[in-house]
Tab-separated table of C-alpha atoms in Angstrom:
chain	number	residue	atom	x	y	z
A	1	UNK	CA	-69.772	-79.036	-4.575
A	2	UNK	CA	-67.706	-76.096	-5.036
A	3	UNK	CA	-68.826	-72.766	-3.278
A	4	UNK	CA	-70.796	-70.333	-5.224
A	5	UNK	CA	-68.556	-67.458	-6.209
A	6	UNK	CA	-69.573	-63.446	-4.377
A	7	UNK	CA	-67.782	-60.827	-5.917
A	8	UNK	CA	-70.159	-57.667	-5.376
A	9	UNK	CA	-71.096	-56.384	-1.418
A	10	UNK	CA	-73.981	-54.543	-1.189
A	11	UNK	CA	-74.472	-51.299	1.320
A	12	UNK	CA	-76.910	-51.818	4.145
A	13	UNK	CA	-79.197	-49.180	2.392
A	14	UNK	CA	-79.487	-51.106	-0.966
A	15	UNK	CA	-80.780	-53.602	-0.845
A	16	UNK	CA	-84.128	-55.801	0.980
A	17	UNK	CA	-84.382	-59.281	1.568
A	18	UNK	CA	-81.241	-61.818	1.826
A	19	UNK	CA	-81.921	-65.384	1.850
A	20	UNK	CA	-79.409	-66.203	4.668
A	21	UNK	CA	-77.060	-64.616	7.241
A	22	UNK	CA	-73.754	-64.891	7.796
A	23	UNK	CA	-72.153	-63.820	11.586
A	24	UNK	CA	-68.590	-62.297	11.601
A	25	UNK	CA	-66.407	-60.537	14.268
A	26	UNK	CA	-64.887	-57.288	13.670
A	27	UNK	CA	-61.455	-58.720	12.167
A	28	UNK	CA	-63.815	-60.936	9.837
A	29	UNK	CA	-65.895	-58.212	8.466
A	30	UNK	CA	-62.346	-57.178	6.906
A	31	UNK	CA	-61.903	-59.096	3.627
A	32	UNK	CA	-60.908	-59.648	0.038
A	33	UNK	CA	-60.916	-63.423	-0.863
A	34	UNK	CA	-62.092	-66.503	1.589
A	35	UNK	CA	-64.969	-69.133	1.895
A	36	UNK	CA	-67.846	-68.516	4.050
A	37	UNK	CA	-70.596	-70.858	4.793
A	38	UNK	CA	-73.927	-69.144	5.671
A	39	UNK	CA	-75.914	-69.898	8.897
A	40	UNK	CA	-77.916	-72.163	7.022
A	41	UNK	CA	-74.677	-73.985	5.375
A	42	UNK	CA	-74.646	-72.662	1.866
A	43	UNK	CA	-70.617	-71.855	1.273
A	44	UNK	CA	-69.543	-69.184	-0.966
A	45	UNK	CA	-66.438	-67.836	-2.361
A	46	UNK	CA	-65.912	-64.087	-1.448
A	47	UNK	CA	-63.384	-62.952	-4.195
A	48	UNK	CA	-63.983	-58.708	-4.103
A	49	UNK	CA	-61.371	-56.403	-5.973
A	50	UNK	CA	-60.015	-55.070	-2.892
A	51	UNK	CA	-59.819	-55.608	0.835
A	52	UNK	CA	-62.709	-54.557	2.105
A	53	UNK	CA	-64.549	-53.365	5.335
A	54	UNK	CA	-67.795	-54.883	5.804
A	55	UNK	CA	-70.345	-53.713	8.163
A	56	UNK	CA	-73.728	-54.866	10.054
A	57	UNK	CA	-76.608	-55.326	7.237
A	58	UNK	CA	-74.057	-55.117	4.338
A	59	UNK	CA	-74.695	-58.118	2.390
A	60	UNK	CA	-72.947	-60.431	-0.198
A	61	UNK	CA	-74.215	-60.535	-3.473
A	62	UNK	CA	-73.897	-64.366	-5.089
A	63	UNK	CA	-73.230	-64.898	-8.494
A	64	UNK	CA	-76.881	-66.176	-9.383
A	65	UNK	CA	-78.355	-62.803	-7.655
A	66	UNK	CA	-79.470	-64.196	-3.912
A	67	UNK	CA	-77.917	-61.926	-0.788
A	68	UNK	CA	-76.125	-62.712	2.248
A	69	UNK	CA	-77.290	-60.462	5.162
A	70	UNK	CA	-73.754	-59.649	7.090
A	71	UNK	CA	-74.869	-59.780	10.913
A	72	UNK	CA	-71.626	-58.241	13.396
A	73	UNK	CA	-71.015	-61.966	15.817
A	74	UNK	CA	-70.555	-61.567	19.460
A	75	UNK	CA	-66.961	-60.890	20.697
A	76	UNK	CA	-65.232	-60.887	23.933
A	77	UNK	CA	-65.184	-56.879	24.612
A	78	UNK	CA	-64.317	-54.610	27.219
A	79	UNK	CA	-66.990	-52.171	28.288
A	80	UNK	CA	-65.288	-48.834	29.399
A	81	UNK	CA	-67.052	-45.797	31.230
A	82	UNK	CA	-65.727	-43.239	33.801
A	83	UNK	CA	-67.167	-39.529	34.791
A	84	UNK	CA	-64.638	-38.076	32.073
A	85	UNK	CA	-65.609	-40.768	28.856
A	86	UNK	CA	-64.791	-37.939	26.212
A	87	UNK	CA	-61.017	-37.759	28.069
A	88	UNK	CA	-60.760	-41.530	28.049
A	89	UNK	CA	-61.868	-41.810	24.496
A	90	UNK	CA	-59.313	-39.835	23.363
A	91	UNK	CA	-56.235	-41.702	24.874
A	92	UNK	CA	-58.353	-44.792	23.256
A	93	UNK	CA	-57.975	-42.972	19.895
A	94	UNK	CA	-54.442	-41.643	20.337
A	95	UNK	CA	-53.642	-45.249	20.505
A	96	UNK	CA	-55.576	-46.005	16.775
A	97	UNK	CA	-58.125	-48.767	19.168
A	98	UNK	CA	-61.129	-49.863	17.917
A	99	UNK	CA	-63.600	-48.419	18.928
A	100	UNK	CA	-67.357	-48.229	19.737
A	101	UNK	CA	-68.717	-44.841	21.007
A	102	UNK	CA	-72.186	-44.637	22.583
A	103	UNK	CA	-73.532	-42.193	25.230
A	104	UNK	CA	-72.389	-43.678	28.123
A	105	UNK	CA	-69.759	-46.393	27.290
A	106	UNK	CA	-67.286	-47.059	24.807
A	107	UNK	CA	-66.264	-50.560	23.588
A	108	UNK	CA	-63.158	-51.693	22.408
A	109	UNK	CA	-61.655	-55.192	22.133
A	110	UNK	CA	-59.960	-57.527	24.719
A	111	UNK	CA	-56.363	-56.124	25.263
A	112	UNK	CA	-54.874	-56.180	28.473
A	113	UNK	CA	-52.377	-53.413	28.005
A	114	UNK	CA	-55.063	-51.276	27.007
A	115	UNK	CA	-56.993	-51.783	29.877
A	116	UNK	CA	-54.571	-51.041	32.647
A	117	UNK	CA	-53.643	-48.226	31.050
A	118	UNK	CA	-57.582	-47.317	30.555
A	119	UNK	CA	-57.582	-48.162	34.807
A	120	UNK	CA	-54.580	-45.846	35.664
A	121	UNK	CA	-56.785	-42.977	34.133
A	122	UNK	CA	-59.526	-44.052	35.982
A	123	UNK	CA	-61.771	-45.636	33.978
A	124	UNK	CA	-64.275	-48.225	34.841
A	125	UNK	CA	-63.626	-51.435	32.663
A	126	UNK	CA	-65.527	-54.942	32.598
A	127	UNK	CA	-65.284	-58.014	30.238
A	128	UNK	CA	-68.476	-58.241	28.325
A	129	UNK	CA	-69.950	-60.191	25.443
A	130	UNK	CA	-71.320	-58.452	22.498
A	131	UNK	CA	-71.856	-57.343	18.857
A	132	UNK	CA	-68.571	-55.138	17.961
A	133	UNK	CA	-69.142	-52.201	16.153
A	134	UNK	CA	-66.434	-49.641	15.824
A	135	UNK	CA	-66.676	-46.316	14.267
A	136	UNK	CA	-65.750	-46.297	10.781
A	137	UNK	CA	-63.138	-43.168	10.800
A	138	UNK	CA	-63.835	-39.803	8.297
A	139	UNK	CA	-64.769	-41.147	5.173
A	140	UNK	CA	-67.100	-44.017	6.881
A	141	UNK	CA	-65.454	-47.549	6.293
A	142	UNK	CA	-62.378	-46.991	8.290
A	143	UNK	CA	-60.445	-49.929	7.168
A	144	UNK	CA	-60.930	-49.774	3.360
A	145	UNK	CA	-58.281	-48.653	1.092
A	146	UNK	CA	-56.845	-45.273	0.962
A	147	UNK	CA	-59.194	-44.083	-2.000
A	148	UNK	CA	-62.074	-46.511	-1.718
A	149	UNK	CA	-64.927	-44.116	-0.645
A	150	UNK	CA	-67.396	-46.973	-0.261
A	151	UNK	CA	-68.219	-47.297	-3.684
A	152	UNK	CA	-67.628	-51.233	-3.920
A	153	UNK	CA	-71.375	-52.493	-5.742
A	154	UNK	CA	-70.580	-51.080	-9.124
A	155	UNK	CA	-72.411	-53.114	-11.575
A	156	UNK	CA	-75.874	-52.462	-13.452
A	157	UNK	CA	-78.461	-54.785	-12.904
């Protein structure tokens, strides 16, 4: 049975009640065109105008009308905090990381280099398991194309 073809994403704000999930990582939240098979094993064809970024409670919008709830997977992480986190985050960002900013910690992916150089400014790293959510950049969806604003869903209903 071929998959059933997705070519609209809907925001996390419009839209209520998906029939199924679907977990990605980070790097899999970034898409144009591939198959995905939903927890509960329906497959789809994603097949969107442009690459796009795709975050936590954005969901897929199959051709006969059902939606796909896009849930961020766990991912092998590094947890970073230090007395001076708004110092660290900045060599983080000078080095265009990933990256998740709360209160306390900041979490970016597994990358060795990155985290000795994160040590020799005296941060505090750990390996840890988790949901990746990285800050989107200015206009929001970080990795979208240059003029894509976000305005992917663009279809009456």
């Amino acid at each position: 049975m071929p998959p059933i073809p997705s070519q609209y994403i809907r925001r996390a704000a419009e839209w209520t009640d998906a029939f199924d999930t679907i977990n990605l990582t980070y790097d899999g939240r970034f898409l144009r065109r591939k198959v995905l098979t939903t927890t509960r094993g329906t497959r789809f064809l994603v097949d969107l105008a442009h690459t796009t970024s795709l975050d936590q409670g954005d969901a897929f919008e199959l051709e006969d009308g059902r939606l796909v709830e896009v849930v961020a997977a766990n991912e092998n992480l590094l947890e970073v905090t230090g007395v001076d986190l708004a110092r660290i985050a900045w060599h983080v960002g000078n080095r265009h990381t990933p990256c998740q900013i709360e209160a306390e910690r900041l979490l970016i992916q597994r990358d060795h280099v990155i985290r000795n150089m994160l040590q020799l400014i005296g941060a505090e790293v750990r390996e840890i398991v988790e949901p990746f959510r990285p800050e989107g950049g200015a206009y929001g969806h970080g990795r979208t194309q240059p003029h894509d604003h976000g305005h992917v869903h663009d279809h009456a209903h």
